[in-house]
Tab-separated table of C-alpha atoms and ligand atoms in Angstrom:
chain	number	residue	atom	x	y	z
A	19	MET	CA	90.123	4.583	-64.204
A	20	LYS	CA	89.026	2.678	-61.105
A	21	THR	CA	88.136	-0.916	-61.775
A	22	GLN	CA	84.483	-1.753	-61.723
A	23	SER	CA	84.628	-5.309	-62.957
A	24	ILE	CA	87.532	-7.614	-63.268
A	25	ASN	CA	88.688	-10.734	-65.054
A	26	ILE	CA	91.575	-12.554	-63.234
A	27	LEU	CA	93.965	-14.864	-65.040
A	28	GLY	CA	95.448	-17.123	-62.264
A	29	SER	CA	92.832	-16.573	-59.571
A	30	THR	CA	94.006	-19.498	-57.417
A	31	GLY	CA	97.760	-18.382	-57.167
A	32	SER	CA	99.196	-16.060	-54.509
A	33	ILE	CA	98.423	-12.806	-56.463
A	34	GLY	CA	95.037	-14.144	-57.551
A	35	THR	CA	93.816	-14.894	-54.008
A	36	GLN	CA	95.021	-11.700	-52.756
A	37	THR	CA	93.391	-9.830	-55.546
A	38	LEU	CA	90.094	-11.567	-54.588
A	39	GLU	CA	90.594	-10.385	-51.102
A	40	VAL	CA	91.039	-6.765	-52.275
A	41	CYS	CA	87.795	-7.204	-54.493
A	42	ARG	CA	85.930	-8.671	-51.434
A	43	GLU	CA	87.018	-5.629	-49.294
A	44	ARG	CA	86.552	-2.940	-51.893
A	45	GLY	CA	83.303	-4.309	-53.334
A	46	ILE	CA	84.851	-4.746	-56.845
A	47	LYS	CA	82.794	-7.050	-59.145
A	48	VAL	CA	84.453	-10.288	-60.260
A	49	ASN	CA	83.316	-11.098	-63.766
A	50	GLY	CA	85.622	-14.070	-64.540
A	51	ILE	CA	88.293	-16.216	-62.963
A	52	SER	CA	90.724	-18.792	-64.277
A	53	ALA	CA	93.152	-21.331	-62.910
A	54	ASN	CA	95.487	-24.087	-64.184
A	55	SER	CA	94.140	-27.049	-62.250
A	56	ASN	CA	93.126	-26.060	-58.610
A	57	ILE	CA	89.662	-26.985	-59.177
A	58	ASP	CA	88.382	-27.058	-55.559
A	59	LEU	CA	89.513	-23.427	-54.948
A	60	LEU	CA	88.323	-22.330	-58.340
A	61	GLU	CA	84.862	-23.704	-57.659
A	62	ARG	CA	84.720	-22.031	-54.179
A	63	GLN	CA	85.771	-18.660	-55.708
A	64	ALA	CA	83.203	-18.933	-58.463
A	65	ARG	CA	80.383	-19.506	-55.868
A	66	GLU	CA	81.581	-16.845	-53.447
A	67	PHE	CA	82.094	-14.114	-56.035
A	68	LYS	CA	79.136	-15.201	-58.229
A	69	VAL	CA	81.314	-14.915	-61.301
A	70	LYS	CA	79.845	-15.222	-64.790
A	71	PHE	CA	82.802	-16.774	-66.414
A	72	CYS	CA	85.061	-19.637	-65.105
A	73	HIS	CA	88.069	-21.062	-67.024
A	74	ILE	CA	90.341	-24.042	-66.410
A	75	ASN	CA	93.521	-24.418	-68.298
A	76	ASN	CA	93.740	-28.171	-67.811
A	77	LYS	CA	91.320	-29.487	-70.268
A	78	GLU	CA	91.068	-32.831	-68.525
A	79	LEU	CA	89.387	-31.083	-65.591
A	80	LEU	CA	86.866	-29.184	-67.737
A	81	SER	CA	84.000	-31.780	-67.669
A	82	GLU	CA	84.513	-32.168	-63.799
A	83	LEU	CA	84.373	-28.457	-63.280
A	84	LYS	CA	81.139	-28.238	-65.539
A	85	ILE	CA	79.454	-30.840	-63.372
A	86	ARG	CA	80.497	-29.075	-60.208
A	87	LEU	CA	78.966	-25.769	-61.397
A	88	LYS	CA	75.944	-27.314	-62.968
A	89	ASP	CA	73.562	-25.707	-60.475
A	90	THR	CA	74.913	-22.148	-61.259
A	91	SER	CA	74.601	-19.981	-64.408
A	92	VAL	CA	78.432	-19.736	-64.782
A	93	THR	CA	79.829	-20.146	-68.226
A	94	VAL	CA	82.577	-22.824	-67.900
A	95	THR	CA	85.385	-23.154	-70.469
A	96	GLY	CA	88.757	-24.805	-70.653
A	97	GLY	CA	92.106	-25.225	-72.353
A	98	GLU	CA	95.126	-22.921	-72.776
A	99	ASP	CA	93.862	-22.107	-76.281
A	100	GLY	CA	90.715	-20.580	-74.770
A	101	LEU	CA	92.507	-18.156	-72.522
A	102	CYS	CA	92.400	-15.190	-74.889
A	103	ASP	CA	88.532	-15.468	-75.293
A	104	PHE	CA	88.290	-15.843	-71.487
A	105	ALA	CA	90.400	-12.744	-71.028
A	106	VAL	CA	87.925	-10.576	-72.795
A	107	SER	CA	84.747	-12.200	-71.727
A	108	GLY	CA	81.782	-10.332	-70.369
A	109	ASP	CA	81.761	-6.705	-69.367
A	110	ALA	CA	85.038	-6.549	-67.305
A	111	ASP	CA	87.012	-3.401	-67.663
A	112	THR	CA	90.072	-4.781	-66.113
A	113	LEU	CA	92.199	-7.836	-66.882
A	114	LEU	CA	94.515	-8.971	-64.023
A	115	THR	CA	97.323	-11.204	-65.415
A	116	SER	CA	98.776	-13.259	-62.682
A	117	VAL	CA	99.694	-16.352	-64.699
A	118	VAL	CA	103.318	-17.553	-64.667
A	119	GLY	CA	105.363	-17.432	-67.706
A	120	SER	CA	104.916	-16.451	-71.357
A	121	VAL	CA	101.549	-18.067	-71.454
A	122	GLY	CA	100.328	-14.665	-70.260
A	123	LEU	CA	101.411	-12.832	-73.590
A	124	ALA	CA	98.532	-13.664	-75.942
A	125	PRO	CA	95.744	-12.972	-73.502
A	126	THR	CA	97.376	-9.685	-72.423
A	127	VAL	CA	97.399	-8.504	-76.055
A	128	ALA	CA	93.777	-9.673	-76.334
A	129	GLY	CA	92.880	-7.512	-73.314
A	130	ILE	CA	94.765	-4.519	-74.776
A	131	LYS	CA	92.927	-4.796	-78.140
A	132	ASN	CA	89.728	-4.984	-76.091
A	133	LYS	CA	90.637	-1.667	-74.465
A	134	MET	CA	90.727	-3.149	-71.077
A	135	LYS	CA	92.973	-1.872	-68.334
A	136	ILE	CA	95.726	-4.308	-67.732
A	137	ALA	CA	96.716	-4.938	-64.127
A	138	LEU	CA	100.068	-6.563	-64.904
A	139	ALA	CA	101.354	-9.189	-62.474
A	140	ASN	CA	102.813	-11.454	-65.221
A	141	LYS	CA	106.347	-9.913	-65.825
A	142	GLU	CA	107.283	-12.607	-68.216
A	143	THR	CA	104.991	-11.058	-70.803
A	144	LEU	CA	107.049	-7.792	-70.977
A	145	VAL	CA	110.261	-9.738	-70.801
A	146	ALA	CA	109.368	-11.955	-73.667
A	147	ALA	CA	107.845	-9.362	-75.873
A	148	GLY	CA	108.150	-5.843	-74.366
A	149	GLU	CA	108.494	-4.062	-77.646
A	150	LEU	CA	105.443	-5.727	-79.186
A	151	VAL	CA	103.183	-5.329	-76.197
A	152	THR	CA	104.156	-1.624	-75.875
A	153	ALA	CA	103.403	-1.135	-79.677
A	154	TYR	CA	99.955	-2.776	-79.048
A	155	LYS	CA	99.406	-0.594	-76.041
A	156	GLU	CA	100.122	2.638	-78.024
A	157	LYS	CA	98.087	1.535	-81.034
A	158	TYR	CA	94.979	0.832	-78.920
A	159	GLY	CA	95.632	3.627	-76.394
A	160	GLY	CA	95.469	1.144	-73.475
A	161	GLU	CA	96.573	1.359	-69.905
A	162	ILE	CA	98.993	-1.032	-68.270
A	163	ILE	CA	99.201	-0.630	-64.392
A	164	PRO	CA	101.903	-2.592	-62.766
A	165	VAL	CA	101.050	-5.002	-59.869
A	166	ASP	CA	104.730	-5.887	-59.131
A	167	SER	CA	105.607	-4.178	-55.845
A	168	GLU	CA	108.757	-2.450	-57.402
A	169	HIS	CA	106.931	-1.063	-60.483
A	170	GLY	CA	103.948	-0.204	-58.405
A	171	ALA	CA	106.466	1.962	-56.392
A	172	ILE	CA	107.991	3.574	-59.411
A	173	PHE	CA	104.595	4.227	-60.873
A	174	GLN	CA	103.640	6.138	-57.706
A	175	ALA	CA	107.044	7.895	-57.445
A	176	LEU	CA	106.391	9.213	-60.984
A	177	MET	CA	102.974	10.489	-60.307
A	178	GLY	CA	102.700	14.377	-60.594
A	179	ASN	CA	106.296	14.549	-61.993
A	180	ASP	CA	107.740	15.191	-65.383
A	181	ILE	CA	109.089	11.837	-66.702
A	182	LYS	CA	111.579	13.677	-68.895
A	183	LYS	CA	113.327	14.832	-65.696
A	184	VAL	CA	114.029	11.348	-64.449
A	185	ARG	CA	117.686	10.542	-64.083
A	186	ARG	CA	117.380	6.903	-63.176
A	187	LEU	CA	115.147	4.295	-61.721
A	188	ILE	CA	116.396	2.385	-58.578
A	189	LEU	CA	114.865	-1.080	-58.260
A	190	THR	CA	115.243	-2.547	-54.731
A	191	ALA	CA	115.867	-6.365	-54.362
A	192	SER	CA	115.498	-8.303	-51.183
A	193	GLY	CA	118.540	-10.407	-52.183
A	194	GLY	CA	116.654	-13.669	-51.798
A	195	PRO	CA	117.446	-16.592	-49.457
A	196	PHE	CA	121.133	-16.910	-50.676
A	197	PHE	CA	122.293	-13.364	-50.056
A	198	GLY	CA	125.926	-13.142	-48.923
A	199	ARG	CA	126.868	-16.634	-50.241
A	200	ASN	CA	129.414	-17.230	-53.041
A	201	LYS	CA	129.029	-19.309	-56.169
A	202	ALA	CA	130.622	-22.453	-54.633
A	203	GLU	CA	128.241	-22.320	-51.821
A	204	LEU	CA	125.307	-22.271	-54.073
A	205	LYS	CA	126.192	-25.417	-55.913
A	206	ASN	CA	124.520	-27.820	-53.500
A	207	VAL	CA	121.566	-25.801	-52.275
A	208	THR	CA	118.264	-27.744	-52.477
A	209	LYS	CA	114.835	-26.928	-53.791
A	210	LYS	CA	113.699	-26.651	-50.183
A	211	ASP	CA	116.392	-23.999	-49.456
A	212	ALA	CA	115.632	-22.066	-52.548
A	213	LEU	CA	111.796	-21.975	-51.818
A	214	LYS	CA	112.362	-20.246	-48.413
A	215	HIS	CA	112.161	-16.499	-49.281
A	216	PRO	CA	112.926	-14.259	-46.339
A	217	ASN	CA	110.256	-11.545	-46.854
A	218	TRP	CA	107.778	-12.492	-49.489
A	219	GLU	CA	105.261	-15.335	-49.814
A	220	MET	CA	104.936	-16.149	-53.484
A	221	GLY	CA	104.428	-19.021	-55.927
A	222	ALA	CA	107.242	-21.630	-56.532
A	223	LYS	CA	108.505	-20.224	-59.943
A	224	ILE	CA	108.858	-16.695	-58.841
A	225	THR	CA	110.520	-17.709	-55.576
A	226	ILE	CA	113.170	-19.699	-57.488
A	227	ASP	CA	113.468	-16.587	-59.769
A	228	SER	CA	113.993	-14.497	-56.609
A	229	ALA	CA	116.667	-16.938	-55.350
A	230	THR	CA	118.718	-16.751	-58.546
A	231	LEU	CA	117.981	-12.978	-58.807
A	232	MET	CA	116.651	-13.670	-62.430
A	233	ASN	CA	113.478	-12.125	-61.009
A	234	LYS	CA	115.251	-8.769	-60.499
A	235	GLY	CA	116.639	-9.087	-63.975
A	236	PHE	CA	113.146	-9.612	-65.439
A	237	GLU	CA	111.979	-6.622	-63.372
A	238	VAL	CA	114.644	-4.333	-64.826
A	239	ILE	CA	113.375	-5.369	-68.360
A	240	GLU	CA	109.761	-4.910	-67.237
A	241	ALA	CA	110.548	-1.427	-65.904
A	242	ARG	CA	112.269	-0.495	-69.118
A	243	TRP	CA	109.101	-1.257	-71.135
A	244	LEU	CA	106.621	0.063	-68.553
A	245	PHE	CA	108.211	3.335	-68.182
A	246	GLY	CA	110.335	3.866	-71.270
A	247	ILE	CA	113.456	4.511	-69.165
A	248	THR	CA	116.691	2.551	-69.676
A	249	ASP	CA	118.838	3.945	-66.798
A	250	ILE	CA	117.919	1.507	-64.142
A	251	ASP	CA	120.012	0.509	-61.108
A	252	VAL	CA	119.450	-2.417	-58.755
A	253	VAL	CA	120.298	-2.202	-55.005
A	254	VAL	CA	119.908	-4.926	-52.556
A	255	HIS	CA	117.630	-3.855	-49.753
A	256	ARG	CA	117.192	-6.749	-47.345
A	257	GLU	CA	114.221	-5.266	-45.337
A	258	SER	CA	111.863	-4.900	-48.401
A	259	VAL	CA	110.304	-1.789	-46.951
A	260	VAL	CA	111.569	0.712	-49.674
A	261	HIS	CA	109.760	-0.792	-52.689
A	262	SER	CA	111.705	1.150	-55.252
A	263	MET	CA	112.801	4.710	-56.071
A	264	VAL	CA	112.972	7.357	-58.864
A	265	GLU	CA	115.869	9.742	-58.951
A	266	TYR	CA	115.228	13.104	-60.730
A	267	GLU	CA	117.713	15.523	-62.370
A	268	ASP	CA	117.858	17.643	-59.229
A	269	ARG	CA	118.989	14.551	-57.318
A	270	SER	CA	115.859	14.260	-55.395
A	271	VAL	CA	115.019	10.636	-54.822
A	272	ILE	CA	111.361	9.640	-54.328
A	273	ALA	CA	110.850	6.348	-52.648
A	274	GLN	CA	107.502	4.492	-51.994
A	275	MET	CA	107.562	2.533	-48.755
A	276	GLY	CA	105.302	0.089	-46.958
A	277	VAL	CA	105.256	-3.288	-45.246
A	278	PRO	CA	106.115	-6.116	-47.758
A	279	SER	CA	102.513	-7.027	-48.778
A	280	MET	CA	101.319	-7.620	-52.331
A	281	LYS	CA	97.946	-6.283	-51.437
A	282	LEU	CA	99.211	-2.819	-51.449
A	283	PRO	CA	100.189	-2.659	-55.166
A	284	ILE	CA	97.284	-4.827	-56.057
A	285	GLN	CA	94.780	-2.480	-54.506
A	286	PHE	CA	96.510	0.561	-55.961
A	287	ALA	CA	96.426	-0.949	-59.528
A	288	LEU	CA	92.679	-1.465	-59.089
A	289	THR	CA	91.570	1.771	-57.366
A	290	TYR	CA	94.068	4.123	-59.279
A	291	PRO	CA	93.796	7.018	-59.490
A	292	GLU	CA	92.052	6.930	-56.214
A	293	ARG	CA	93.467	5.855	-52.793
A	294	GLU	CA	91.230	3.871	-50.582
A	295	GLU	CA	91.266	2.417	-47.121
A	296	SER	CA	93.125	-0.879	-46.910
A	297	THR	CA	93.554	-3.698	-44.346
A	298	VAL	CA	97.322	-3.837	-44.951
A	299	GLU	CA	99.297	-3.379	-41.812
A	300	PRO	CA	100.685	0.192	-41.362
A	301	LEU	CA	104.387	0.580	-41.682
A	302	ASP	CA	105.848	0.845	-38.169
A	303	PHE	CA	109.385	2.438	-38.609
A	304	LYS	CA	110.389	1.488	-35.091
A	305	LYS	CA	110.329	-2.106	-36.207
A	306	TYR	CA	113.012	-1.178	-38.754
A	307	PRO	CA	115.682	0.743	-36.913
A	308	ARG	CA	118.146	-0.044	-39.776
A	309	LEU	CA	117.519	-0.018	-43.521
A	310	THR	CA	120.448	-1.542	-45.442
A	311	PHE	CA	121.464	-1.074	-49.118
A	312	TYR	CA	124.072	-3.043	-50.943
A	313	GLU	CA	125.532	-3.545	-54.376
A	314	PRO	CA	124.132	-6.880	-56.000
A	315	ASP	CA	126.733	-9.703	-56.489
A	316	LEU	CA	126.651	-10.202	-60.312
A	317	GLU	CA	129.412	-12.771	-59.963
A	318	THR	CA	127.497	-15.165	-57.758
A	319	PHE	CA	124.058	-14.354	-59.155
A	320	GLY	CA	124.862	-14.524	-62.855
A	321	CYS	CA	121.226	-14.672	-63.859
A	322	LEU	CA	120.852	-10.994	-63.061
A	323	ARG	CA	123.915	-10.202	-65.122
A	324	LEU	CA	122.494	-12.357	-68.043
A	325	ALA	CA	119.201	-10.527	-67.918
A	326	LEU	CA	120.909	-7.122	-67.920
A	327	GLU	CA	123.092	-8.133	-71.037
A	328	SER	CA	120.086	-9.399	-72.827
A	329	MET	CA	118.206	-6.199	-72.249
A	330	LYS	CA	121.227	-4.276	-73.748
A	331	LYS	CA	121.427	-6.590	-76.801
A	332	GLY	CA	117.709	-6.388	-77.337
A	333	GLY	CA	115.790	-8.100	-80.129
A	334	THR	CA	114.663	-11.620	-79.101
A	335	MET	CA	117.550	-12.107	-76.563
A	336	PRO	CA	115.198	-11.339	-73.521
A	337	LEU	CA	112.671	-13.803	-75.113
A	338	CYS	CA	115.322	-16.486	-75.269
A	339	LEU	CA	116.327	-15.560	-71.627
A	340	ASN	CA	112.850	-16.077	-70.401
A	341	ALA	CA	112.140	-19.304	-72.408
A	342	ALA	CA	115.384	-20.912	-71.264
A	343	ASN	CA	114.822	-19.831	-67.684
A	344	GLU	CA	111.130	-21.063	-67.599
A	345	VAL	CA	112.299	-24.555	-68.648
A	346	ALA	CA	115.339	-24.550	-66.415
A	347	VAL	CA	113.394	-23.558	-63.285
A	348	GLU	CA	110.746	-26.298	-64.159
A	349	TYR	CA	113.616	-29.013	-64.289
A	350	PHE	CA	115.027	-27.575	-61.065
A	351	LEU	CA	111.598	-27.787	-59.327
A	352	LYS	CA	111.404	-31.409	-60.548
A	353	GLU	CA	114.808	-31.892	-58.931
A	354	LYS	CA	116.249	-32.970	-62.181
A	355	ILE	CA	118.997	-30.314	-62.265
A	356	GLY	CA	120.974	-28.278	-59.588
A	357	PHE	CA	120.507	-24.745	-58.662
A	358	THR	CA	123.514	-23.337	-60.530
A	359	ASP	CA	122.490	-25.328	-63.563
A	360	ILE	CA	119.691	-22.813	-64.099
A	361	GLU	CA	122.224	-20.039	-64.867
A	362	ARG	CA	124.370	-22.366	-66.847
A	363	THR	CA	121.416	-23.360	-69.058
A	364	VAL	CA	120.306	-19.844	-69.616
A	365	GLU	CA	123.781	-18.746	-70.579
A	366	GLU	CA	124.169	-21.634	-73.021
A	367	MET	CA	120.984	-20.945	-74.648
A	368	LEU	CA	121.721	-17.229	-75.008
A	369	THR	CA	125.082	-18.026	-76.519
A	370	ARG	CA	123.350	-20.161	-79.149
A	371	HIS	CA	120.617	-17.682	-79.987
A	372	LYS	CA	120.669	-15.541	-82.943
A	373	SER	CA	118.703	-12.424	-82.113
A	374	LEU	CA	115.791	-11.332	-84.379
A	375	THR	CA	113.813	-8.136	-84.513
A	376	GLY	CA	110.316	-6.995	-85.659
A	377	LEU	CA	108.581	-10.273	-84.913
A	378	SER	CA	104.723	-10.424	-85.095
A	379	LEU	CA	102.751	-11.842	-82.124
A	380	GLU	CA	102.438	-15.292	-83.915
A	381	ASP	CA	106.099	-15.449	-84.775
A	382	THR	CA	107.003	-14.528	-81.161
A	383	LEU	CA	104.826	-17.239	-79.806
A	384	ARG	CA	106.320	-19.810	-82.246
A	385	LEU	CA	109.943	-18.810	-81.456
A	386	ASP	CA	109.027	-19.004	-77.693
A	387	ARG	CA	107.812	-22.510	-78.150
A	388	GLU	CA	110.976	-23.481	-80.309
A	389	LEU	CA	113.378	-22.072	-77.663
A	390	LYS	CA	111.591	-23.938	-74.874
A	391	GLU	CA	111.929	-27.161	-76.909
A	392	GLU	CA	115.532	-26.472	-77.550
A	393	THR	CA	116.211	-25.846	-73.916
A	394	LYS	CA	114.448	-29.050	-72.931
A	395	LYS	CA	116.535	-30.954	-75.528
A	396	TYR	CA	119.732	-29.453	-74.047
A	397	LEU	CA	118.758	-30.390	-70.486
A	398	GLU	CA	117.554	-33.910	-71.444
A	399	GLU	CA	121.063	-34.508	-73.139
A	400	LEU	CA	122.803	-33.179	-70.054
A	401	SER	CA	121.193	-35.565	-67.618
B	516	MG	MG1	108.796	-7.736	-57.485
């Protein structure tokens, strides 16, 4: 069903602002927006889109936001504990989740329970609790449409085909800024080096995840839960033009292509099942005389290997993978640890973790907090 009215979790980030561009261009009503702390942009967005609900996670900024929007009729709320209520506020039929990390889990479940279409841009939710979220989705008969470019591609390549005839999914990876380097060369790369992505402009956390290839590992797990398929291969494709592929039993491979722009999967998630006019630049094949494909280097980019192993082991291993990674990336961005320490930390936490199964949402959220605390403790002792 095409989106009529939307609530956006994370409206001031890269995906959030591009989603608002699509809403502006396609005339989609924006019911509610939320952000962590970018109060200036949040206020501007609230005014431009005449939203009904506006939420700020950082509670210290709540009174300031209320004062700023005093002359409007916007309902202003704050605090991470209010995110679930915000997610389902008003008459929005779609919830776009573009927050970073497992903080997206509870509001996503709230949206599913409220029978909203979930436009999922928060992959950590499916990594941390894919089985649980899928169970909720089935119970409430909901719809999760991927906003990630790879999953948007697979979603499109599956349309009109029998999913039982799929042989494997092929996820493409840009390879990140450190493609072609070996492990020793990665030891001294800086935050600045890691934040320079060749093809995509994204938030800091996902850019680091792309540099370690953890992002691709997360995406394999995300694909496994979105499509219910476990045969998934990763190929490094430097040009980011083939967004991903599906191979069928007859060996036909269907790819979805386009310029590297997140507006493409965002718009399709909102207008699906319809296709509408877009301002995205058309793909000019002559600009890409060579499309390349390589085997990923699991030796150098151990985070991808760890993610694939966690998925195979199942249970709460992917939850641990994500929790340890979230904390390690935070420490790397604060320049408290080195680049290769991210992988080392995740591997150490996975080795310590005893996997559990069948956890409730509350138990999952509690374990997520515990694992993050434990990772912090490990990193504090290290430094
Ligand atoms: Mg992606």
